[in-house]
Amino acid sequence: MDISLLNVIKLLLALLAIIVLLVLNSVVMVWLERKAAGFVQRRPGPYVVGPHGLLQTVADSVKLLAKQIVLPGSSDRLLFLSAPVLAMFPMFLIFLVIPYGPWLTGLEVNLGLLLILAFTGLETLAVIAGGWASNNKYSLIGAARCVSQSVAYEIPLILALLALAFMCGSLDLTVITEAQSGWVWRWNIFRQPLAFFIFVITCFGETNRAPFDLPEGESELTGGYHTEYSGMGFALFFMAEYTSMMLVSFLAAVLFFGGSNGPFINGFWWTFLKMGLFMTFMIWVRWTFPRVRFDQLLNINWKWLLPLGLLNLWVTAVVLKLF
Amino acid sequence: MIKAIVDNLRGLWSLLVGLHITGRFGLGPFPVWLGLKEPESGYPQLTTHYPWKTVDDADLVTFRGPLELVPSEEDPRRSKCVSCLMCVRACPSSCLTVVKGGQGKAPAVWLNDFTLCSLCGTCVEVCPAGALRFSHDLYWVAEKREDLVNDLLARLAGAAPEKARL
């Protein structure tokens, strides 16, 4: 791309919009998550601050902003403070390349899928850094779990997405979206159901959410990798969780649900609607299923999803070759 | 191999059943508000919305709150306590203070430091006179640490006229 003033302004505007989107997303989703948890457990959920607790997360974020960041005595200062930043930072780049609508993309690159997969791996690095720097056994166990978990789920995830890339002949997310235009049955969820199945399971591991939230594991690890974090450090890790949740929801919308192609009147609102529905589904799953044991998670990923992903890839390749 | 696959498919089905169970109430009161469901089948809330509503006294019978003395049969203002100090000796948290020297065998002072009490119930079990029990006070609030030291004799004397207490 050419570096002209117009492009730079466009990039800066896109980054600004993304920052606003990420913050708004965290504020709204934390409220929605707590409310949904309440409804599932037949409680009212947050209720007092604002109408039906709508301002609860605003109050919470003000509290977290004002809190002191407690540094554990023997921690690695630099790593400890930079880990939460490292968890949030790659997200801005990832959100630049997602095609929200036909004309609404921060930065058009022809290797968007590869870029997203590469930079989501950085979140694992942030968790390791945080867990190591805390100098706390629970944090370290959480970080170690995060590493072996990420190795286990990322391979089936990449295999599933590779089948999509085979079919569309491109790693460009815009091309993948356009390949699904037309009517609803052109969506990849109907053409690649097995890939979607693998994607749904692995995306819970990707976001470190229940039932695969082993790096946190409150009941075993008192919070896992963010045990020692307080104030904004904790808030940034929390935001990173909801941001990666939004990321995989956008990925699901763009890759499997046709992105901005709706049943009628195509536009970016379809992407956002599908993203919201997928995120609601993730919340629903979190409050339904208990956390799996670690060997169960590795069994699911290595013994079932990996062969399934290979099978899917093979069948896709054969079908593409034959027809 | 086939058995494992069947097991996994069954497991996936059970996951869907689980999603259905939580999903029935996952939308909260919205289906009722929108008129999609009958109010009685729609959203039975299992908790009590505390500052606005309180639990009925009849539902508090099973609640085991701070200790209280059982009034004696003859005089509801007096306790059954015989000042044997078994409870003081049995208490693992050392939260009880009983001083002998009342009328007959009755105690002169009976204090329960609720900041230390863990409500283990050992004193209730060990009492030979059956003079101790758990109260049903759910909404007991104190503003100072000293207020949490409960004078059970005064409490018994104060509560007796009502007689409504279970």
CSV table of C-alpha atoms in Angstrom, one decimal:
chain,number,residue,atom,x,y,z
A,1,MET,CA,0.0,0.0,0.0
A,2,ASP,CA,1.1,3.5,-0.6
A,3,ILE,CA,1.8,5.7,2.4
A,4,SER,CA,-0.1,8.9,1.6
A,5,LEU,CA,-1.6,11.3,4.1
A,6,LEU,CA,-5.1,10.1,3.3
A,7,ASN,CA,-4.1,6.5,4.1
A,8,VAL,CA,-2.5,7.5,7.4
A,9,ILE,CA,-5.5,9.5,8.5
A,10,LYS,CA,-7.7,6.6,7.5
A,11,LEU,CA,-5.6,4.2,9.6
A,12,LEU,CA,-5.6,6.5,12.6
A,13,LEU,CA,-9.4,6.9,12.4
A,14,ALA,CA,-9.8,3.1,12.2
A,15,LEU,CA,-7.5,2.6,15.2
A,16,LEU,CA,-9.5,5.2,17.2
A,17,ALA,CA,-12.8,3.5,16.2
A,18,ILE,CA,-11.4,0.1,17.3
A,19,ILE,CA,-10.3,1.4,20.7
A,20,VAL,CA,-13.8,2.8,21.2
A,21,LEU,CA,-15.3,-0.4,20.1
A,22,LEU,CA,-13.1,-2.5,22.4
A,23,VAL,CA,-13.9,-0.4,25.4
A,24,LEU,CA,-17.6,-0.3,24.7
A,25,ASN,CA,-17.6,-4.0,24.1
A,26,SER,CA,-16.0,-4.8,27.4
A,27,VAL,CA,-18.4,-2.5,29.3
A,28,VAL,CA,-21.5,-3.9,27.6
A,29,MET,CA,-20.4,-7.6,27.6
A,30,VAL,CA,-19.4,-7.7,31.3
A,31,TRP,CA,-22.9,-6.4,32.1
A,32,LEU,CA,-24.5,-8.9,29.7
A,33,GLU,CA,-22.4,-11.7,31.1
A,34,ARG,CA,-23.4,-11.0,34.7
A,35,LYS,CA,-27.0,-10.5,33.7
A,36,ALA,CA,-27.1,-13.7,31.8
A,37,ALA,CA,-25.4,-15.6,34.6
A,38,GLY,CA,-28.1,-14.2,36.9
A,39,PHE,CA,-30.9,-15.3,34.6
A,40,VAL,CA,-29.5,-18.8,34.1
A,41,GLN,CA,-29.2,-19.2,37.9
A,42,ARG,CA,-32.6,-17.5,38.3
A,43,ARG,CA,-31.3,-14.5,40.1
A,44,PRO,CA,-31.9,-10.9,39.0
A,45,GLY,CA,-28.2,-10.2,38.3
A,46,PRO,CA,-26.8,-6.6,38.7
A,47,TYR,CA,-29.8,-4.5,39.5
A,48,VAL,CA,-29.0,-1.4,41.6
A,49,VAL,CA,-26.6,0.8,39.7
A,50,GLY,CA,-28.7,2.4,36.9
A,51,PRO,CA,-31.8,0.8,35.4
A,52,HIS,CA,-31.4,-2.9,35.7
A,53,GLY,CA,-27.7,-2.5,36.6
A,54,LEU,CA,-26.8,-1.0,33.2
A,55,LEU,CA,-24.2,1.3,34.8
A,56,GLN,CA,-22.7,-1.4,37.0
A,57,THR,CA,-19.7,-2.0,34.8
A,58,VAL,CA,-19.1,1.8,34.5
A,59,ALA,CA,-18.9,2.0,38.3
A,60,ASP,CA,-16.7,-1.1,38.4
A,61,SER,CA,-14.3,0.3,35.8
A,62,VAL,CA,-14.0,3.6,37.8
A,63,LYS,CA,-13.2,1.5,40.9
A,64,LEU,CA,-10.6,-0.5,39.0
A,65,LEU,CA,-9.0,2.7,37.6
A,66,ALA,CA,-8.7,4.2,41.1
A,67,LYS,CA,-7.2,1.1,42.7
A,68,GLN,CA,-3.6,0.7,43.5
A,69,ILE,CA,-1.6,-1.8,41.5
A,70,VAL,CA,0.0,-4.0,44.1
A,71,LEU,CA,3.4,-5.4,43.1
A,72,PRO,CA,4.3,-8.7,44.7
A,73,GLY,CA,7.6,-8.4,46.6
A,74,SER,CA,9.8,-10.7,44.5
A,75,SER,CA,8.1,-10.1,41.1
A,76,ASP,CA,9.8,-9.2,37.9
A,77,ARG,CA,8.6,-5.5,37.7
A,78,LEU,CA,9.0,-4.9,34.0
A,79,LEU,CA,7.4,-8.1,32.9
A,80,PHE,CA,4.7,-7.9,35.5
A,81,LEU,CA,3.6,-4.4,34.3
A,82,SER,CA,4.0,-5.1,30.6
A,83,ALA,CA,2.1,-8.4,30.5
A,84,PRO,CA,-1.4,-6.8,30.6
A,85,VAL,CA,-0.4,-4.3,28.0
A,86,LEU,CA,0.9,-7.2,25.9
A,87,ALA,CA,-2.4,-8.9,26.2
A,88,MET,CA,-4.3,-6.0,24.8
A,89,PHE,CA,-1.9,-4.6,22.3
A,90,PRO,CA,-2.0,-7.1,19.4
A,91,MET,CA,-5.8,-6.9,19.4
A,92,PHE,CA,-5.8,-3.5,17.8
A,93,LEU,CA,-3.9,-4.8,14.8
A,94,ILE,CA,-6.2,-7.8,14.5
A,95,PHE,CA,-9.3,-5.7,14.4
A,96,LEU,CA,-7.8,-3.6,11.7
A,97,VAL,CA,-8.0,-6.4,9.1
A,98,ILE,CA,-11.5,-7.7,9.8
A,99,PRO,CA,-13.9,-6.9,6.9
A,100,TYR,CA,-16.9,-5.5,8.8
A,101,GLY,CA,-18.7,-4.5,5.7
A,102,PRO,CA,-18.2,-4.2,1.9
A,103,TRP,CA,-16.4,-0.8,2.4
A,104,LEU,CA,-15.7,-0.9,6.1
A,105,THR,CA,-12.2,-2.4,6.7
A,106,GLY,CA,-9.4,-0.7,8.6
A,107,LEU,CA,-6.6,-2.1,6.4
A,108,GLU,CA,-7.1,-4.4,3.5
A,109,VAL,CA,-4.4,-7.1,3.4
A,110,ASN,CA,-4.5,-10.3,1.3
A,111,LEU,CA,-3.2,-12.5,4.2
A,112,GLY,CA,-5.8,-11.4,6.8
A,113,LEU,CA,-6.5,-14.9,8.1
A,114,LEU,CA,-2.8,-15.7,8.6
A,115,LEU,CA,-2.2,-12.4,10.3
A,116,ILE,CA,-5.1,-13.0,12.7
A,117,LEU,CA,-3.9,-16.5,13.6
A,118,ALA,CA,-0.4,-15.3,14.1
A,119,PHE,CA,-1.3,-12.4,16.4
A,120,THR,CA,-3.8,-14.3,18.5
A,121,GLY,CA,-0.8,-16.5,19.5
A,122,LEU,CA,0.7,-13.4,21.2
A,123,GLU,CA,-2.0,-13.5,23.9
A,124,THR,CA,-0.5,-16.8,25.1
A,125,LEU,CA,2.8,-15.0,25.4
A,126,ALA,CA,1.1,-12.3,27.5
A,127,VAL,CA,-0.3,-14.9,29.8
A,128,ILE,CA,3.1,-16.6,30.2
A,129,ALA,CA,4.8,-13.3,30.9
A,130,GLY,CA,2.2,-12.4,33.5
A,131,GLY,CA,2.2,-15.9,35.1
A,132,TRP,CA,6.0,-16.0,35.3
A,133,ALA,CA,6.5,-12.5,36.5
A,134,SER,CA,4.1,-12.8,39.4
A,135,ASN,CA,6.4,-15.3,41.1
A,136,ASN,CA,3.5,-17.2,42.4
A,137,LYS,CA,2.9,-20.9,42.0
A,138,TYR,CA,-0.7,-20.6,41.0
A,139,SER,CA,0.1,-18.0,38.4
A,140,LEU,CA,2.9,-20.2,37.0
A,141,ILE,CA,0.7,-23.3,36.9
A,142,GLY,CA,-2.0,-21.2,35.1
A,143,ALA,CA,0.6,-20.0,32.6
A,144,ALA,CA,1.9,-23.5,32.0
A,145,ARG,CA,-1.7,-24.7,31.4
A,146,CYS,CA,-2.3,-21.9,29.0
A,147,VAL,CA,0.8,-23.0,26.9
A,148,SER,CA,-0.1,-26.6,26.6
A,149,GLN,CA,-3.7,-25.7,26.0
A,150,SER,CA,-2.9,-23.3,23.2
A,151,VAL,CA,-0.7,-25.8,21.5
A,152,ALA,CA,-3.5,-28.3,21.7
A,153,TYR,CA,-6.3,-26.2,20.3
A,154,GLU,CA,-4.5,-24.1,17.8
A,155,ILE,CA,-3.6,-27.0,15.5
A,156,PRO,CA,-7.3,-28.2,15.0
A,157,LEU,CA,-8.3,-24.5,14.7
A,158,ILE,CA,-5.8,-23.9,11.9
A,159,LEU,CA,-6.7,-27.2,10.2
A,160,ALA,CA,-10.4,-26.2,10.2
A,161,LEU,CA,-9.7,-22.7,8.8
A,162,LEU,CA,-7.3,-24.2,6.3
A,163,ALA,CA,-10.2,-26.1,4.8
A,164,LEU,CA,-12.0,-22.8,4.3
A,165,ALA,CA,-8.9,-21.3,2.7
A,166,PHE,CA,-8.7,-24.3,0.4
A,167,MET,CA,-12.3,-23.8,-0.7
A,168,CYS,CA,-12.1,-20.1,-1.3
A,169,GLY,CA,-8.5,-20.2,-2.7
A,170,SER,CA,-7.5,-17.3,-0.6
A,171,LEU,CA,-6.4,-16.2,2.9
A,172,ASP,CA,-8.0,-12.8,2.2
A,173,LEU,CA,-11.0,-12.3,4.5
A,174,THR,CA,-12.7,-10.0,2.0
A,175,VAL,CA,-12.5,-12.8,-0.6
A,176,ILE,CA,-13.8,-15.3,1.8
A,177,THR,CA,-16.8,-13.1,2.6
A,178,GLU,CA,-17.5,-12.5,-1.1
A,179,ALA,CA,-17.4,-16.2,-1.8
A,180,GLN,CA,-20.4,-16.5,0.6
A,181,SER,CA,-22.5,-13.9,-1.0
A,182,GLY,CA,-25.8,-14.8,-2.6
A,183,TRP,CA,-28.3,-16.7,-0.5
A,184,VAL,CA,-28.0,-18.2,3.0
A,185,TRP,CA,-27.0,-21.7,1.9
A,186,ARG,CA,-23.8,-20.2,0.4
A,187,TRP,CA,-22.6,-19.5,3.9
A,188,ASN,CA,-19.7,-21.6,5.0
A,189,ILE,CA,-21.5,-23.1,8.0
A,190,PHE,CA,-23.6,-25.2,5.5
A,191,ARG,CA,-20.7,-25.9,3.2
A,192,GLN,CA,-18.2,-26.8,5.9
A,193,PRO,CA,-20.2,-27.9,8.9
A,194,LEU,CA,-17.4,-30.0,10.3
A,195,ALA,CA,-15.0,-27.1,10.2
A,196,PHE,CA,-17.5,-25.0,12.0
A,197,PHE,CA,-17.9,-27.7,14.7
A,198,ILE,CA,-14.2,-27.7,15.3
A,199,PHE,CA,-14.0,-24.0,15.2
A,200,VAL,CA,-16.8,-23.6,17.9
A,201,ILE,CA,-15.0,-26.0,20.3
A,202,THR,CA,-11.6,-24.6,19.8
A,203,CYS,CA,-12.7,-20.9,20.0
A,204,PHE,CA,-13.6,-21.5,23.7
A,205,GLY,CA,-10.0,-22.6,24.3
A,206,GLU,CA,-8.7,-19.7,22.2
A,207,THR,CA,-10.6,-17.2,24.5
A,208,ASN,CA,-9.7,-19.0,27.7
A,209,ARG,CA,-13.3,-19.3,28.6
A,210,ALA,CA,-15.4,-21.9,30.3
A,211,PRO,CA,-15.5,-24.9,29.7
A,212,PHE,CA,-11.8,-24.5,28.8
A,213,ASP,CA,-10.8,-21.8,31.2
A,214,LEU,CA,-8.1,-23.9,32.8
A,215,PRO,CA,-5.5,-21.1,32.9
A,216,GLU,CA,-7.8,-19.2,35.3
A,217,GLY,CA,-9.4,-22.1,37.1
A,218,GLU,CA,-10.7,-20.1,40.2
A,219,SER,CA,-11.5,-23.2,42.2
A,220,GLU,CA,-8.1,-24.7,41.8
A,221,LEU,CA,-5.7,-21.9,41.1
A,222,THR,CA,-7.3,-18.9,42.8
A,223,GLY,CA,-7.5,-17.0,39.6
A,224,GLY,CA,-4.6,-18.6,37.7
A,225,TYR,CA,-2.3,-16.3,35.8
A,226,HIS,CA,-3.9,-13.1,37.1
A,227,THR,CA,-3.9,-14.1,40.7
A,228,GLU,CA,-1.4,-11.3,41.7
A,229,TYR,CA,-2.9,-8.6,39.5
A,230,SER,CA,-5.0,-5.8,40.9
A,231,GLY,CA,-6.4,-2.5,39.6
A,232,MET,CA,-5.9,-1.7,35.9
A,233,GLY,CA,-3.6,-4.7,35.4
A,234,PHE,CA,-6.4,-7.0,36.2
A,235,ALA,CA,-8.9,-4.9,34.2
A,236,LEU,CA,-6.6,-5.1,31.1
A,237,PHE,CA,-6.5,-8.9,31.4
A,238,PHE,CA,-10.3,-8.9,31.8
A,239,MET,CA,-10.7,-6.6,28.8
A,240,ALA,CA,-8.4,-8.8,26.8
A,241,GLU,CA,-10.6,-11.8,27.5
A,242,TYR,CA,-13.7,-10.0,26.3
A,243,THR,CA,-11.8,-8.6,23.3
A,244,SER,CA,-10.6,-12.0,22.2
A,245,MET,CA,-14.2,-13.2,22.7
A,246,MET,CA,-15.3,-10.5,20.3
A,247,LEU,CA,-12.5,-11.4,17.9
A,248,VAL,CA,-13.5,-15.0,17.6
A,249,SER,CA,-17.2,-14.0,17.3
A,250,PHE,CA,-16.2,-11.7,14.4
A,251,LEU,CA,-14.2,-14.5,12.9
A,252,ALA,CA,-17.2,-16.8,13.2
A,253,ALA,CA,-19.4,-14.2,11.6
A,254,VAL,CA,-17.0,-13.5,8.7
A,255,LEU,CA,-15.8,-17.0,8.0
A,256,PHE,CA,-18.9,-19.1,8.6
A,257,PHE,CA,-21.9,-16.9,8.7
A,258,GLY,CA,-21.3,-14.9,5.5
A,259,GLY,CA,-20.0,-11.7,7.2
A,260,SER,CA,-21.9,-8.7,5.8
A,261,ASN,CA,-24.1,-10.9,3.6
A,262,GLY,CA,-27.5,-11.2,5.1
A,263,PRO,CA,-30.7,-12.6,3.9
A,264,PHE,CA,-31.6,-9.1,2.7
A,265,ILE,CA,-30.0,-5.6,2.6
A,266,ASN,CA,-26.3,-6.5,2.9
A,267,GLY,CA,-24.2,-4.3,5.1
A,268,PHE,CA,-21.9,-4.1,8.1
A,269,TRP,CA,-24.9,-4.4,10.5
A,270,TRP,CA,-25.2,-8.1,9.7
A,271,THR,CA,-21.6,-8.7,10.8
A,272,PHE,CA,-22.2,-6.9,14.1
A,273,LEU,CA,-25.5,-8.8,14.6
A,274,LYS,CA,-23.9,-12.2,14.0
A,275,MET,CA,-21.0,-11.2,16.2
A,276,GLY,CA,-23.4,-10.3,19.0
A,277,LEU,CA,-25.4,-13.5,18.6
A,278,PHE,CA,-22.3,-15.6,18.7
A,279,MET,CA,-21.0,-13.8,21.8
A,280,THR,CA,-24.3,-14.5,23.5
A,281,PHE,CA,-24.0,-18.1,22.6
A,282,MET,CA,-20.5,-18.1,24.2
A,283,ILE,CA,-21.9,-16.6,27.4
A,284,TRP,CA,-24.7,-19.2,27.4
A,285,VAL,CA,-22.2,-22.0,27.1
A,286,ARG,CA,-20.1,-20.6,29.9
A,287,TRP,CA,-22.9,-20.6,32.4
A,288,THR,CA,-24.1,-24.1,31.3
A,289,PHE,CA,-21.1,-26.4,31.3
A,290,PRO,CA,-18.6,-27.1,34.1
A,291,ARG,CA,-14.9,-26.7,33.5
A,292,VAL,CA,-13.2,-29.8,32.0
A,293,ARG,CA,-10.3,-31.5,33.5
A,294,PHE,CA,-6.9,-30.9,31.9
A,295,ASP,CA,-6.4,-34.4,30.5
A,296,GLN,CA,-10.0,-34.3,29.1
A,297,LEU,CA,-9.2,-31.1,27.3
A,298,LEU,CA,-6.0,-32.6,25.8
A,299,ASN,CA,-7.9,-35.7,24.9
A,300,ILE,CA,-10.6,-33.8,23.1
A,301,ASN,CA,-8.1,-31.7,21.1
A,302,TRP,CA,-5.5,-34.3,20.3
A,303,LYS,CA,-7.6,-37.5,19.9
A,304,TRP,CA,-10.7,-36.1,18.4
A,305,LEU,CA,-10.5,-32.6,16.9
A,306,LEU,CA,-7.1,-33.2,15.2
A,307,PRO,CA,-8.1,-36.3,13.3
A,308,LEU,CA,-11.5,-34.7,12.5
A,309,GLY,CA,-9.7,-31.6,11.2
A,310,LEU,CA,-7.4,-33.7,9.0
A,311,LEU,CA,-10.3,-35.7,7.7
A,312,ASN,CA,-12.2,-32.5,6.9
A,313,LEU,CA,-9.1,-31.1,5.1
A,314,TRP,CA,-8.7,-34.3,3.1
A,315,VAL,CA,-12.3,-34.5,2.1
A,316,THR,CA,-12.3,-30.9,1.1
A,317,ALA,CA,-9.2,-31.4,-1.0
A,318,VAL,CA,-10.6,-34.4,-2.7
A,319,VAL,CA,-13.9,-32.8,-3.4
A,320,LEU,CA,-12.2,-29.6,-4.8
A,321,LYS,CA,-10.0,-31.8,-7.0
A,322,LEU,CA,-12.9,-33.9,-8.4
A,323,PHE,CA,-15.3,-31.1,-9.1
B,1,MET,CA,-13.6,-47.4,18.2
B,2,ILE,CA,-17.3,-47.5,17.2
B,3,LYS,CA,-18.2,-47.5,20.9
B,4,ALA,CA,-16.1,-44.4,21.5
B,5,ILE,CA,-17.7,-42.6,18.6
B,6,VAL,CA,-21.2,-43.5,19.8
B,7,ASP,CA,-20.2,-42.3,23.3
B,8,ASN,CA,-19.0,-39.0,22.0
B,9,LEU,CA,-22.2,-38.5,20.0
B,10,ARG,CA,-24.2,-39.2,23.1
B,11,GLY,CA,-22.0,-36.8,25.0
B,12,LEU,CA,-22.7,-34.1,22.4
B,13,TRP,CA,-26.4,-34.7,22.7
B,14,SER,CA,-26.2,-34.3,26.5
B,15,LEU,CA,-24.4,-31.0,25.9
B,16,LEU,CA,-27.4,-29.9,23.9
B,17,VAL,CA,-29.8,-31.0,26.6
B,18,GLY,CA,-27.8,-29.0,29.1
B,19,LEU,CA,-28.0,-25.9,26.9
B,20,HIS,CA,-31.7,-26.4,26.7
B,21,ILE,CA,-32.0,-26.6,30.5
B,22,THR,CA,-30.2,-23.3,31.1
B,23,GLY,CA,-31.6,-21.7,28.0
B,24,ARG,CA,-35.2,-22.1,29.4
B,25,PHE,CA,-34.5,-19.4,31.9
B,26,GLY,CA,-31.5,-17.7,30.2
B,27,LEU,CA,-33.6,-14.9,28.8
B,28,GLY,CA,-34.8,-13.9,32.2
B,29,PRO,CA,-38.1,-12.1,32.4
B,30,PHE,CA,-38.1,-11.0,28.8
B,31,PRO,CA,-40.4,-13.8,27.4
B,32,VAL,CA,-42.9,-12.9,30.1
B,33,TRP,CA,-42.7,-9.2,29.4
B,34,LEU,CA,-43.1,-9.8,25.7
B,35,GLY,CA,-46.1,-12.0,26.3
B,36,LEU,CA,-44.5,-15.2,24.9
B,37,LYS,CA,-44.9,-17.1,28.1
B,38,GLU,CA,-47.3,-17.4,31.0
B,39,PRO,CA,-46.1,-15.5,34.0
B,40,GLU,CA,-46.3,-18.5,36.3
B,41,SER,CA,-44.4,-20.8,34.0
B,42,GLY,CA,-42.0,-18.1,32.8
B,43,TYR,CA,-39.5,-16.9,35.3
B,44,PRO,CA,-39.6,-18.3,38.8
B,45,GLN,CA,-36.9,-16.3,40.5
B,46,LEU,CA,-35.3,-18.4,43.3
B,47,THR,CA,-33.7,-15.6,45.3
B,48,THR,CA,-35.2,-12.8,47.3
B,49,HIS,CA,-34.5,-9.3,46.2
B,50,TYR,CA,-33.2,-8.3,49.6
B,51,PRO,CA,-33.4,-4.6,50.3
B,52,TRP,CA,-36.9,-4.4,48.7
B,53,LYS,CA,-38.2,-7.8,49.9
B,54,THR,CA,-37.4,-10.0,52.9
B,55,VAL,CA,-37.8,-13.7,53.5
B,56,ASP,CA,-41.0,-14.8,55.3
B,57,ASP,CA,-40.4,-15.8,58.9
B,58,ALA,CA,-41.8,-19.3,58.2
B,59,ASP,CA,-39.0,-19.8,55.7
B,60,LEU,CA,-36.4,-18.8,58.2
B,61,VAL,CA,-37.0,-21.8,60.5
B,62,THR,CA,-34.2,-23.7,58.9
B,63,PHE,CA,-31.7,-20.8,59.1
B,64,ARG,CA,-29.1,-21.3,61.8
B,65,GLY,CA,-28.1,-17.8,62.9
B,66,PRO,CA,-26.3,-16.5,66.0
B,67,LEU,CA,-26.6,-18.4,69.2
B,68,GLU,CA,-29.4,-17.7,71.7
B,69,LEU,CA,-30.5,-19.1,75.0
B,70,VAL,CA,-33.6,-21.3,75.3
B,71,PRO,CA,-36.2,-19.8,77.8
B,72,SER,CA,-37.1,-22.1,80.6
B,73,GLU,CA,-40.7,-23.4,80.9
B,74,GLU,CA,-41.7,-21.6,84.1
B,75,ASP,CA,-40.4,-18.2,83.2
B,76,PRO,CA,-39.7,-17.2,79.6
B,77,ARG,CA,-37.4,-14.4,80.9
B,78,ARG,CA,-35.0,-16.9,82.5
B,79,SER,CA,-32.7,-19.3,80.8
B,80,LYS,CA,-32.4,-23.1,81.3
B,81,CYS,CA,-28.6,-22.6,81.7
B,82,VAL,CA,-27.1,-24.3,84.7
B,83,SER,CA,-23.7,-22.6,84.4
B,84,CYS,CA,-21.8,-25.9,84.0
B,85,LEU,CA,-19.4,-24.3,81.5
B,86,MET,CA,-19.4,-27.3,79.3
B,87,CYS,CA,-20.0,-25.0,76.3
B,88,VAL,CA,-17.1,-22.8,77.2
B,89,ARG,CA,-14.8,-25.7,77.4
B,90,ALA,CA,-16.1,-27.3,74.1
B,91,CYS,CA,-16.0,-24.0,72.1
B,92,PRO,CA,-13.1,-24.3,69.5
B,93,SER,CA,-13.1,-20.5,68.9
B,94,SER,CA,-13.2,-19.5,72.5
B,95,CYS,CA,-16.0,-17.1,71.8
B,96,LEU,CA,-18.2,-17.8,74.9
B,97,THR,CA,-18.0,-16.0,78.2
B,98,VAL,CA,-20.1,-17.5,81.0
B,99,VAL,CA,-19.8,-16.3,84.6
B,100,LYS,CA,-21.6,-18.1,87.4
B,101,GLY,CA,-23.3,-16.3,90.3
B,102,GLY,CA,-26.9,-15.7,89.3
B,103,GLN,CA,-29.9,-16.8,91.3
B,104,GLY,CA,-29.4,-20.5,92.1
B,105,LYS,CA,-27.5,-22.1,89.3
B,106,ALA,CA,-28.3,-19.4,86.8
B,107,PRO,CA,-25.4,-17.5,85.1
B,108,ALA,CA,-24.7,-13.9,85.9
B,109,VAL,CA,-23.1,-13.1,82.5
B,110,TRP,CA,-23.5,-14.9,79.2
B,111,LEU,CA,-21.6,-13.4,76.3
B,112,ASN,CA,-21.2,-14.7,72.7
B,113,ASP,CA,-18.5,-12.9,70.7
B,114,PHE,CA,-19.9,-13.2,67.2
B,115,THR,CA,-16.7,-11.9,65.6
B,116,LEU,CA,-15.1,-15.2,66.7
B,117,CYS,CA,-18.0,-17.6,66.5
B,118,SER,CA,-18.0,-19.9,63.5
B,119,LEU,CA,-21.5,-21.3,64.2
B,120,CYS,CA,-20.1,-24.8,64.5
B,121,GLY,CA,-22.8,-25.8,66.9
B,122,THR,CA,-20.5,-27.8,69.3
B,123,CYS,CA,-21.9,-25.8,72.3
B,124,VAL,CA,-25.5,-26.6,71.3
B,125,GLU,CA,-24.6,-30.3,71.1
B,126,VAL,CA,-22.7,-30.4,74.3
B,127,CYS,CA,-25.1,-28.5,76.5
B,128,PRO,CA,-26.6,-31.0,79.1
B,129,ALA,CA,-29.5,-28.7,79.9
B,130,GLY,CA,-30.6,-28.0,76.3
B,131,ALA,CA,-30.2,-24.4,77.0
B,132,LEU,CA,-28.7,-23.3,73.7
B,133,ARG,CA,-30.0,-23.1,70.2
B,134,PHE,CA,-29.4,-21.3,67.0
B,135,SER,CA,-31.6,-18.3,66.4
B,136,HIS,CA,-33.3,-17.4,63.1
B,137,ASP,CA,-31.8,-13.9,62.8
B,138,LEU,CA,-31.0,-13.3,59.2
B,139,TYR,CA,-30.9,-9.6,59.2
B,140,TRP,CA,-28.7,-8.8,62.2
B,141,VAL,CA,-26.5,-5.8,61.4
B,142,ALA,CA,-23.9,-4.1,63.6
B,143,GLU,CA,-22.0,-0.9,63.0
B,144,LYS,CA,-19.3,-1.5,65.5
B,145,ARG,CA,-17.1,-4.4,66.4
B,146,GLU,CA,-18.2,-4.2,70.0
B,147,ASP,CA,-21.9,-4.5,69.0
B,148,LEU,CA,-21.2,-8.0,67.8
B,149,VAL,CA,-20.5,-9.3,71.3
B,150,ASN,CA,-24.0,-10.6,72.0
B,151,ASP,CA,-25.3,-10.4,75.6
B,152,LEU,CA,-27.6,-13.4,75.5
B,153,LEU,CA,-29.2,-12.9,78.9
B,154,ALA,CA,-30.3,-9.4,78.0
B,155,ARG,CA,-31.5,-10.7,74.7
B,156,LEU,CA,-33.5,-13.4,76.3
B,157,ALA,CA,-35.1,-10.9,78.8
B,158,GLY,CA,-35.8,-8.5,75.9
B,159,ALA,CA,-37.3,-11.1,73.6
B,160,ALA,CA,-39.5,-12.8,76.2
B,161,PRO,CA,-42.6,-10.5,76.2
B,162,GLU,CA,-43.1,-11.0,72.4
B,163,LYS,CA,-43.1,-14.8,72.7
B,164,ALA,CA,-43.6,-14.9,69.0
B,165,ARG,CA,-40.0,-15.9,68.5
B,166,LEU,CA,-39.8,-19.5,67.3
